[in-house]
PDB file of C-alpha atoms and ligand atoms in Angstrom:
ATOM      1  CA  MET A   1       1.345 -10.183 -16.010  1.00 91.00           C
ATOM      2  CA  ILE A   2      -0.507 -10.161 -12.882  1.00 96.00           C
ATOM      3  CA  ALA A   3       1.632 -10.320  -9.254  1.00 97.00           C
ATOM      4  CA  VAL A   4      -0.144 -10.392  -5.979  1.00 98.00           C
ATOM      5  CA  PHE A   5       1.560  -8.464  -3.123  1.00 98.00           C
ATOM      6  CA  LEU A   6       0.797 -10.561   0.246  1.00 97.00           C
ATOM      7  CA  GLY A   7       1.421  -9.600   3.942  1.00 96.00           C
ATOM      8  CA  PRO A   8       0.273  -8.250   7.018  1.00 95.00           C
ATOM      9  CA  PRO A   9      -0.964  -4.438   7.157  1.00 92.00           C
ATOM     10  CA  GLY A  10       1.754  -2.373   7.199  1.00 91.00           C
ATOM     11  CA  SER A  11       4.460  -4.307   5.882  1.00 95.00           C
ATOM     12  CA  GLY A  12       5.210  -1.929   3.149  1.00 93.00           C
ATOM     13  CA  LYS A  13       3.476  -3.841   0.283  1.00 95.00           C
ATOM     14  CA  GLY A  14       1.484  -0.680  -0.795  1.00 94.00           C
ATOM     15  CA  THR A  15       4.721   1.304  -0.834  1.00 93.00           C
ATOM     16  CA  GLN A  16       6.536  -1.008  -3.209  1.00 97.00           C
ATOM     17  CA  ALA A  17       3.106  -1.426  -5.380  1.00 97.00           C
ATOM     18  CA  ALA A  18       3.130   2.391  -5.917  1.00 94.00           C
ATOM     19  CA  ARG A  19       7.097   2.562  -6.537  1.00 95.00           C
ATOM     20  CA  LEU A  20       6.950  -0.047  -9.350  1.00 97.00           C
ATOM     21  CA  ALA A  21       3.496   0.811 -11.030  1.00 95.00           C
ATOM     22  CA  LYS A  22       4.828   4.063 -11.224  1.00 94.00           C
ATOM     23  CA  ARG A  23       8.586   3.373 -12.759  1.00 96.00           C
ATOM     24  CA  PHE A  24       7.360   0.718 -14.763  1.00 96.00           C
ATOM     25  CA  GLY A  25       3.946   1.961 -15.980  1.00 94.00           C
ATOM     26  CA  LEU A  26       1.603  -0.928 -14.454  1.00 95.00           C
ATOM     27  CA  LEU A  27      -1.500  -1.243 -12.725  1.00 95.00           C
ATOM     28  CA  HIS A  28      -1.407  -0.940  -9.053  1.00 95.00           C
ATOM     29  CA  PHE A  29      -4.974  -2.168  -7.951  1.00 96.00           C
ATOM     30  CA  ASP A  30      -5.603  -1.468  -4.161  1.00 96.00           C
ATOM     31  CA  MET A  31      -8.689  -3.031  -2.362  1.00 97.00           C
ATOM     32  CA  GLY A  32      -8.407  -0.932   0.804  1.00 95.00           C
ATOM     33  CA  ARG A  33      -8.255   1.818  -1.057  1.00 94.00           C
ATOM     34  CA  SER A  34     -10.649   1.083  -3.285  1.00 96.00           C
ATOM     35  CA  LEU A  35     -12.991   0.278  -0.838  1.00 97.00           C
ATOM     36  CA  ARG A  36     -12.183   4.245   0.908  1.00 94.00           C
ATOM     37  CA  GLU A  37     -13.043   5.555  -2.299  1.00 94.00           C
ATOM     38  CA  GLU A  38     -16.554   3.683  -1.941  1.00 96.00           C
ATOM     39  CA  ILE A  39     -16.794   4.967   1.483  1.00 95.00           C
ATOM     40  CA  ALA A  40     -15.981   8.629   0.577  1.00 93.00           C
ATOM     41  CA  SER A  41     -18.479   8.864  -2.160  1.00 95.00           C
ATOM     42  CA  GLY A  42     -21.133   8.597   0.387  1.00 96.00           C
ATOM     43  CA  SER A  43     -23.187   5.979  -1.175  1.00 97.00           C
ATOM     44  CA  LYS A  44     -25.240   3.161   0.577  1.00 97.00           C
ATOM     45  CA  LEU A  45     -22.904   0.490  -0.346  1.00 97.00           C
ATOM     46  CA  GLY A  46     -20.143   2.206   1.163  1.00 97.00           C
ATOM     47  CA  GLU A  47     -21.811   3.059   4.493  1.00 97.00           C
ATOM     48  CA  LYS A  48     -21.940  -0.660   4.309  1.00 98.00           C
ATOM     49  CA  ILE A  49     -18.362  -1.147   3.655  1.00 98.00           C
ATOM     50  CA  ARG A  50     -17.731   1.276   6.594  1.00 97.00           C
ATOM     51  CA  SER A  51     -18.917  -0.647   8.903  1.00 97.00           C
ATOM     52  CA  TYR A  52     -16.102  -3.532   8.633  1.00 97.00           C
ATOM     53  CA  THR A  53     -13.410  -1.482   8.163  1.00 96.00           C
ATOM     54  CA  ASP A  54     -14.032   1.122  10.962  1.00 95.00           C
ATOM     55  CA  ILE A  55     -13.473  -2.251  13.369  1.00 95.00           C
ATOM     56  CA  GLY A  56     -10.693  -3.938  10.775  1.00 95.00           C
ATOM     57  CA  GLU A  57     -13.360  -6.954   9.645  1.00 97.00           C
ATOM     58  CA  LEU A  58     -13.089  -7.975   6.196  1.00 98.00           C
ATOM     59  CA  VAL A  59     -15.643  -6.821   3.951  1.00 98.00           C
ATOM     60  CA  PRO A  60     -18.263  -9.630   2.403  1.00 98.00           C
ATOM     61  CA  ILE A  61     -17.053 -11.259  -0.495  1.00 98.00           C
ATOM     62  CA  SER A  62     -20.357 -10.284  -2.433  1.00 98.00           C
ATOM     63  CA  ILE A  63     -18.412  -6.864  -2.527  1.00 98.00           C
ATOM     64  CA  ILE A  64     -15.174  -7.994  -3.395  1.00 98.00           C
ATOM     65  CA  LYS A  65     -16.146 -10.043  -5.881  1.00 98.00           C
ATOM     66  CA  GLU A  66     -18.004  -7.241  -8.206  1.00 96.00           C
ATOM     67  CA  ILE A  67     -14.884  -4.772  -7.600  1.00 97.00           C
ATOM     68  CA  ILE A  68     -11.974  -7.263  -8.472  1.00 97.00           C
ATOM     69  CA  GLU A  69     -13.767  -8.887 -11.612  1.00 95.00           C
ATOM     70  CA  LYS A  70     -14.609  -5.507 -12.894  1.00 94.00           C
ATOM     71  CA  VAL A  71     -10.869  -4.747 -12.262  1.00 94.00           C
ATOM     72  CA  LEU A  72      -9.145  -7.871 -13.945  1.00 94.00           C
ATOM     73  CA  GLU A  73     -11.711  -7.569 -16.486  1.00 92.00           C
ATOM     74  CA  ASP A  74     -11.680  -3.852 -17.860  1.00 89.00           C
ATOM     75  CA  SER A  75      -7.881  -4.237 -17.948  1.00 80.00           C
ATOM     76  CA  SER A  76      -7.020  -7.843 -18.809  1.00 62.00           C
ATOM     77  CA  ASN A  77      -4.170  -6.684 -21.313  1.00 67.00           C
ATOM     78  CA  GLU A  78      -2.455  -4.821 -18.422  1.00 83.00           C
ATOM     79  CA  SER A  79       0.485  -5.813 -16.165  1.00 93.00           C
ATOM     80  CA  ILE A  80      -1.673  -5.285 -12.644  1.00 96.00           C
ATOM     81  CA  ILE A  81      -0.184  -5.690  -9.070  1.00 97.00           C
ATOM     82  CA  LEU A  82      -2.826  -6.446  -6.639  1.00 98.00           C
ATOM     83  CA  ASP A  83      -1.989  -5.268  -3.359  1.00 97.00           C
ATOM     84  CA  GLY A  84      -4.676  -6.383  -0.683  1.00 96.00           C
ATOM     85  CA  PHE A  85      -6.401  -9.000  -2.452  1.00 98.00           C
ATOM     86  CA  PRO A  86      -7.145 -11.905  -2.160  1.00 98.00           C
ATOM     87  CA  ARG A  87      -7.041 -11.881   1.576  1.00 98.00           C
ATOM     88  CA  SER A  88      -8.987 -15.383   2.349  1.00 98.00           C
ATOM     89  CA  GLU A  89      -9.371 -18.614   1.227  1.00 98.00           C
ATOM     90  CA  GLU A  90     -12.835 -17.713  -0.329  1.00 98.00           C
ATOM     91  CA  GLN A  91     -10.913 -14.912  -2.137  1.00 98.00           C
ATOM     92  CA  ALA A  92      -7.639 -16.982  -3.621  1.00 98.00           C
ATOM     93  CA  ASP A  93     -10.303 -19.577  -4.698  1.00 98.00           C
ATOM     94  CA  LEU A  94     -12.552 -16.278  -6.455  1.00 98.00           C
ATOM     95  CA  LEU A  95      -9.034 -15.105  -8.152  1.00 98.00           C
ATOM     96  CA  ASP A  96      -8.214 -18.200  -9.325  1.00 97.00           C
ATOM     97  CA  ASP A  97     -11.858 -18.619 -11.034  1.00 97.00           C
ATOM     98  CA  VAL A  98     -11.542 -15.056 -12.479  1.00 96.00           C
ATOM     99  CA  LEU A  99      -8.023 -15.641 -13.792  1.00 95.00           C
ATOM    100  CA  ILE A 100      -8.934 -18.926 -15.236  1.00 95.00           C
ATOM    101  CA  ARG A 101     -12.096 -17.087 -17.029  1.00 94.00           C
ATOM    102  CA  LEU A 102      -9.814 -14.577 -18.542  1.00 92.00           C
ATOM    103  CA  GLY A 103      -7.376 -16.558 -19.676  1.00 91.00           C
ATOM    104  CA  LEU A 104      -4.823 -14.700 -17.049  1.00 91.00           C
ATOM    105  CA  ASP A 105      -1.780 -16.025 -15.445  1.00 91.00           C
ATOM    106  CA  LEU A 106      -0.807 -15.465 -12.212  1.00 96.00           C
ATOM    107  CA  LYS A 107       3.145 -14.490 -12.259  1.00 96.00           C
ATOM    108  CA  GLY A 108       4.125 -14.975  -8.766  1.00 97.00           C
ATOM    109  CA  VAL A 109       2.673 -14.250  -4.942  1.00 98.00           C
ATOM    110  CA  TYR A 110       5.271 -11.991  -2.978  1.00 98.00           C
ATOM    111  CA  PHE A 111       5.002 -12.366   0.540  1.00 98.00           C
ATOM    112  CA  PHE A 112       5.663  -9.122   2.892  1.00 98.00           C
ATOM    113  CA  SER A 113       7.365 -10.645   5.771  1.00 97.00           C
ATOM    114  CA  ILE A 114       7.735  -8.581   9.401  1.00 95.00           C
ATOM    115  CA  GLY A 115       7.134  -8.867  12.955  1.00 90.00           C
ATOM    116  CA  ASP A 116       4.112  -7.521  15.106  1.00 86.00           C
ATOM    117  CA  ASN A 117       6.364  -5.142  16.819  1.00 86.00           C
ATOM    118  CA  ALA A 118       7.576  -3.611  13.702  1.00 90.00           C
ATOM    119  CA  ILE A 119       3.855  -3.097  11.868  1.00 91.00           C
ATOM    120  CA  ILE A 120       2.653  -1.561  15.106  1.00 88.00           C
ATOM    121  CA  ASP A 121       5.422   0.921  14.977  1.00 88.00           C
ATOM    122  CA  ARG A 122       4.793   1.667  11.237  1.00 89.00           C
ATOM    123  CA  ILE A 123       0.966   2.058  11.091  1.00 91.00           C
ATOM    124  CA  THR A 124       0.847   4.061  14.189  1.00 91.00           C
ATOM    125  CA  ASN A 125       3.140   6.353  12.213  1.00 93.00           C
ATOM    126  CA  ARG A 126       1.206   6.114   8.844  1.00 92.00           C
ATOM    127  CA  ARG A 127       0.034   9.572   7.752  1.00 95.00           C
ATOM    128  CA  TYR A 128      -1.499  10.116   4.312  1.00 93.00           C
ATOM    129  CA  CYS A 129      -2.609  12.991   2.007  1.00 95.00           C
ATOM    130  CA  PRO A 130      -6.345  13.041   1.486  1.00 92.00           C
ATOM    131  CA  VAL A 131      -6.154  14.402  -1.787  1.00 93.00           C
ATOM    132  CA  CYS A 132      -3.215  12.682  -3.461  1.00 92.00           C
ATOM    133  CA  ARG A 133      -3.090   9.558  -1.620  1.00 88.00           C
ATOM    134  CA  LYS A 134       0.861   9.965  -1.062  1.00 90.00           C
ATOM    135  CA  VAL A 135       1.323   7.399   1.946  1.00 90.00           C
ATOM    136  CA  TYR A 136       4.182   8.991   4.781  1.00 93.00           C
ATOM    137  CA  ASN A 137       5.624   7.706   7.677  1.00 92.00           C
ATOM    138  CA  LEU A 138       6.854  10.043  10.424  1.00 94.00           C
ATOM    139  CA  LYS A 139      10.232   8.091  11.461  1.00 90.00           C
ATOM    140  CA  SER A 140      11.199   6.928   8.084  1.00 86.00           C
ATOM    141  CA  ALA A 141       9.482   8.616   5.291  1.00 89.00           C
ATOM    142  CA  PRO A 142       8.551  12.107   7.004  1.00 95.00           C
ATOM    143  CA  PRO A 143       7.027  14.814   4.991  1.00 97.00           C
ATOM    144  CA  LEU A 144       9.433  18.067   4.116  1.00 97.00           C
ATOM    145  CA  ILE A 145       7.321  19.982   6.189  1.00 97.00           C
ATOM    146  CA  ASP A 146       5.366  18.828   9.223  1.00 96.00           C
ATOM    147  CA  GLY A 147       2.303  17.647   8.903  1.00 96.00           C
ATOM    148  CA  LYS A 148       1.806  18.886   4.938  1.00 97.00           C
ATOM    149  CA  CYS A 149       1.950  16.684   1.734  1.00 97.00           C
ATOM    150  CA  ASP A 150       4.892  17.216  -0.298  1.00 97.00           C
ATOM    151  CA  GLU A 151       2.782  16.892  -3.444  1.00 96.00           C
ATOM    152  CA  ASP A 152       0.264  19.515  -2.893  1.00 97.00           C
ATOM    153  CA  GLY A 153       0.785  20.937   0.909  1.00 97.00           C
ATOM    154  CA  SER A 154      -2.335  19.377   2.189  1.00 97.00           C
ATOM    155  CA  GLU A 155      -2.889  18.725   5.476  1.00 97.00           C
ATOM    156  CA  LEU A 156      -2.112  14.915   6.328  1.00 97.00           C
ATOM    157  CA  VAL A 157      -4.559  12.748   8.151  1.00 96.00           C
ATOM    158  CA  THR A 158      -4.456   9.301  10.245  1.00 95.00           C
ATOM    159  CA  ARG A 159      -6.896   6.565   8.654  1.00 90.00           C
ATOM    160  CA  PRO A 160      -9.635   5.738  11.325  1.00 88.00           C
ATOM    161  CA  ASP A 161      -8.473   2.390  11.026  1.00 89.00           C
ATOM    162  CA  ASP A 162      -4.730   2.884  12.270  1.00 90.00           C
ATOM    163  CA  ASN A 163      -5.458   2.937  15.440  1.00 88.00           C
ATOM    164  CA  GLU A 164      -4.177   0.797  18.027  1.00 86.00           C
ATOM    165  CA  ASP A 165      -7.470  -0.972  18.907  1.00 88.00           C
ATOM    166  CA  VAL A 166      -8.491  -1.601  15.203  1.00 92.00           C
ATOM    167  CA  ILE A 167      -4.691  -2.869  14.617  1.00 91.00           C
ATOM    168  CA  ALA A 168      -4.741  -5.514  16.954  1.00 91.00           C
ATOM    169  CA  ASN A 169      -7.831  -6.855  15.260  1.00 94.00           C
ATOM    170  CA  ARG A 170      -6.649  -6.025  11.691  1.00 93.00           C
ATOM    171  CA  LEU A 171      -3.767  -8.235  12.815  1.00 94.00           C
ATOM    172  CA  ASP A 172      -5.900 -11.179  14.090  1.00 95.00           C
ATOM    173  CA  VAL A 173      -7.715 -11.102  11.139  1.00 96.00           C
ATOM    174  CA  TYR A 174      -4.857 -11.328   8.539  1.00 96.00           C
ATOM    175  CA  ARG A 175      -3.322 -14.525  11.104  1.00 96.00           C
ATOM    176  CA  ARG A 176      -6.758 -16.289  10.855  1.00 97.00           C
ATOM    177  CA  LYS A 177      -7.816 -15.661   7.268  1.00 98.00           C
ATOM    178  CA  THR A 178      -5.136 -14.388   5.041  1.00 97.00           C
ATOM    179  CA  ALA A 179      -1.931 -16.181   6.642  1.00 96.00           C
ATOM    180  CA  PRO A 180      -3.143 -19.637   5.525  1.00 97.00           C
ATOM    181  CA  ILE A 181      -3.326 -18.768   1.875  1.00 98.00           C
ATOM    182  CA  LEU A 182       0.612 -18.888   1.891  1.00 98.00           C
ATOM    183  CA  ALA A 183       0.758 -22.417   1.966  1.00 97.00           C
ATOM    184  CA  ARG A 184      -1.550 -22.972  -1.039  1.00 97.00           C
ATOM    185  CA  TYR A 185       0.970 -20.657  -2.987  1.00 98.00           C
ATOM    186  CA  ARG A 186       3.788 -22.153  -1.637  1.00 97.00           C
ATOM    187  CA  ARG A 187       2.734 -25.461  -2.814  1.00 97.00           C
ATOM    188  CA  LYS A 188       2.054 -23.990  -6.586  1.00 96.00           C
ATOM    189  CA  GLY A 189       5.799 -23.019  -6.265  1.00 97.00           C
ATOM    190  CA  LYS A 190       4.290 -19.080  -7.047  1.00 97.00           C
ATOM    191  CA  LEU A 191       5.371 -17.743  -3.471  1.00 98.00           C
ATOM    192  CA  THR A 192       8.623 -15.540  -2.969  1.00 98.00           C
ATOM    193  CA  GLU A 193       9.100 -14.228   0.663  1.00 98.00           C
ATOM    194  CA  LEU A 194      10.626 -11.162   1.193  1.00 97.00           C
ATOM    195  CA  ASP A 195      12.135  -9.389   4.193  1.00 97.00           C
ATOM    196  CA  ALA A 196       9.857  -6.531   4.788  1.00 96.00           C
ATOM    197  CA  THR A 197      12.244  -4.678   7.400  1.00 94.00           C
ATOM    198  CA  LEU A 198      15.054  -4.010   4.411  1.00 95.00           C
ATOM    199  CA  ALA A 199      15.616  -0.711   3.223  1.00 93.00           C
ATOM    200  CA  ILE A 200      12.722   0.314   0.516  1.00 93.00           C
ATOM    201  CA  ALA A 201      15.293   0.385  -2.472  1.00 95.00           C
ATOM    202  CA  ASP A 202      16.763  -2.906  -1.437  1.00 97.00           C
ATOM    203  CA  ILE A 203      13.128  -4.693  -1.306  1.00 97.00           C
ATOM    204  CA  GLU A 204      12.172  -2.635  -4.750  1.00 97.00           C
ATOM    205  CA  LYS A 205      15.291  -4.382  -6.133  1.00 97.00           C
ATOM    206  CA  LEU A 206      14.497  -7.941  -5.431  1.00 97.00           C
ATOM    207  CA  LEU A 207      10.973  -7.735  -6.436  1.00 98.00           C
ATOM    208  CA  MET A 208      12.193  -6.194  -9.581  1.00 97.00           C
ATOM    209  CA  GLU A 209      14.765  -9.070 -10.221  1.00 97.00           C
ATOM    210  CA  HIS A 210      11.522 -11.929  -8.850  1.00 97.00           C
ATOM    211  CA  ILE A 211       9.050 -10.079 -11.107  1.00 96.00           C
ATOM    212  CA  GLY A 212      11.493  -9.703 -14.255  1.00 95.00           C
ATOM    213  CA  LEU A 213      11.181  -5.490 -14.466  1.00 94.00           C
ATOM    214  CA  GLN A 214      13.918  -4.354 -16.489  1.00 86.00           C
TER     215      GLN A 214
HETATM  216  P1  LIG B 301      -6.152  -1.717   3.836  1.00 67.15           P
HETATM  217  O1  LIG B 301      -5.956  -0.606   3.280  1.00 67.15           O
HETATM  218  O2  LIG B 301      -5.326  -2.749   2.793  1.00 67.15           O
HETATM  219  O3  LIG B 301      -5.247  -2.100   4.775  1.00 67.15           O
HETATM  220  O4  LIG B 301      -7.420  -2.233   3.955  1.00 67.15           O
HETATM  221  C1  LIG B 301      -7.978  -1.504   4.993  1.00 67.15           C
HETATM  222  C2  LIG B 301      -9.692  -2.219   5.520  1.00 67.15           C
HETATM  223  O5  LIG B 301     -10.239  -2.593   4.233  1.00 67.15           O
HETATM  224  C3  LIG B 301      -9.016  -3.767   5.993  1.00 67.15           C
HETATM  225  O6  LIG B 301      -9.110  -3.582   7.147  1.00 67.15           O
HETATM  226  C4  LIG B 301     -10.471  -4.451   5.491  1.00 67.15           C
HETATM  227  O7  LIG B 301     -11.480  -4.245   6.172  1.00 67.15           O
HETATM  228  C5  LIG B 301     -11.035  -3.966   4.223  1.00 67.15           C
HETATM  229  N1  LIG B 301     -10.487  -4.666   2.906  1.00 67.15           N
HETATM  230  C6  LIG B 301      -9.313  -4.512   2.424  1.00 67.15           C
HETATM  231  N2  LIG B 301      -9.112  -5.433   1.372  1.00 67.15           N
HETATM  232  C7  LIG B 301      -9.874  -6.063   1.569  1.00 67.15           C
HETATM  233  C8  LIG B 301     -10.045  -7.580   0.975  1.00 67.15           C
HETATM  234  N3  LIG B 301      -9.539  -8.122   0.319  1.00 67.15           N
HETATM  235  N4  LIG B 301     -11.239  -8.537   1.727  1.00 67.15           N
HETATM  236  C9  LIG B 301     -11.982  -7.544   2.446  1.00 67.15           C
HETATM  237  N5  LIG B 301     -11.909  -6.798   3.051  1.00 67.15           N
HETATM  238  C10 LIG B 301     -10.879  -5.754   2.655  1.00 67.15           C
END
């Protein structure tokens, strides 16, 4: 089962993917995280990736292609939530090709719909644990102790691209490159739109119904 979670940055798709993955034993593949891990490894490739993520631009398709092919080839029997991929027409074409080649079916594309003001508010309040990667929101899902991860007590940090200047560009890139692919999935009858401003538990319930997770 392959499900795609699609939406602007800060729409909560990563939060939902992580919850469902934990609850139902699915594989949550988060492209942004995978890219950040490559950056953290200090490799030459990571350096190149950083020159794009730092300014909120999409990383070139050649790099994305290698990563996604490996993920789908290595786990062709698992149920996977793709979070943050595809993000452009050419990436959607790539996904089509890989799914056909591996004989995998796209269950659906779940679109997290939310306005810009709510996004900026969410992202500027986002913090994460650099050790276990748990994500917090200072307003809606704060840690139990100020600035510390609930799981391992590590000092929480802000992503370098979660500042207002870079967010503005990420939203622009989303509008120009990612939003247009919604039409393709709508046409194919694969698109489900969700109100991303609902409570976390309510969105989770809707996703479970639509994806068919019990
Ligand atoms: P995210 O964690 O999903 O907000 O992604 C953080 C950054 O990683 C984005 O602003 C892009 O620079 C890069 N990125 C994530 N996913 C992709 C993708 N599918 N294609 C190209 N770049 C991506």
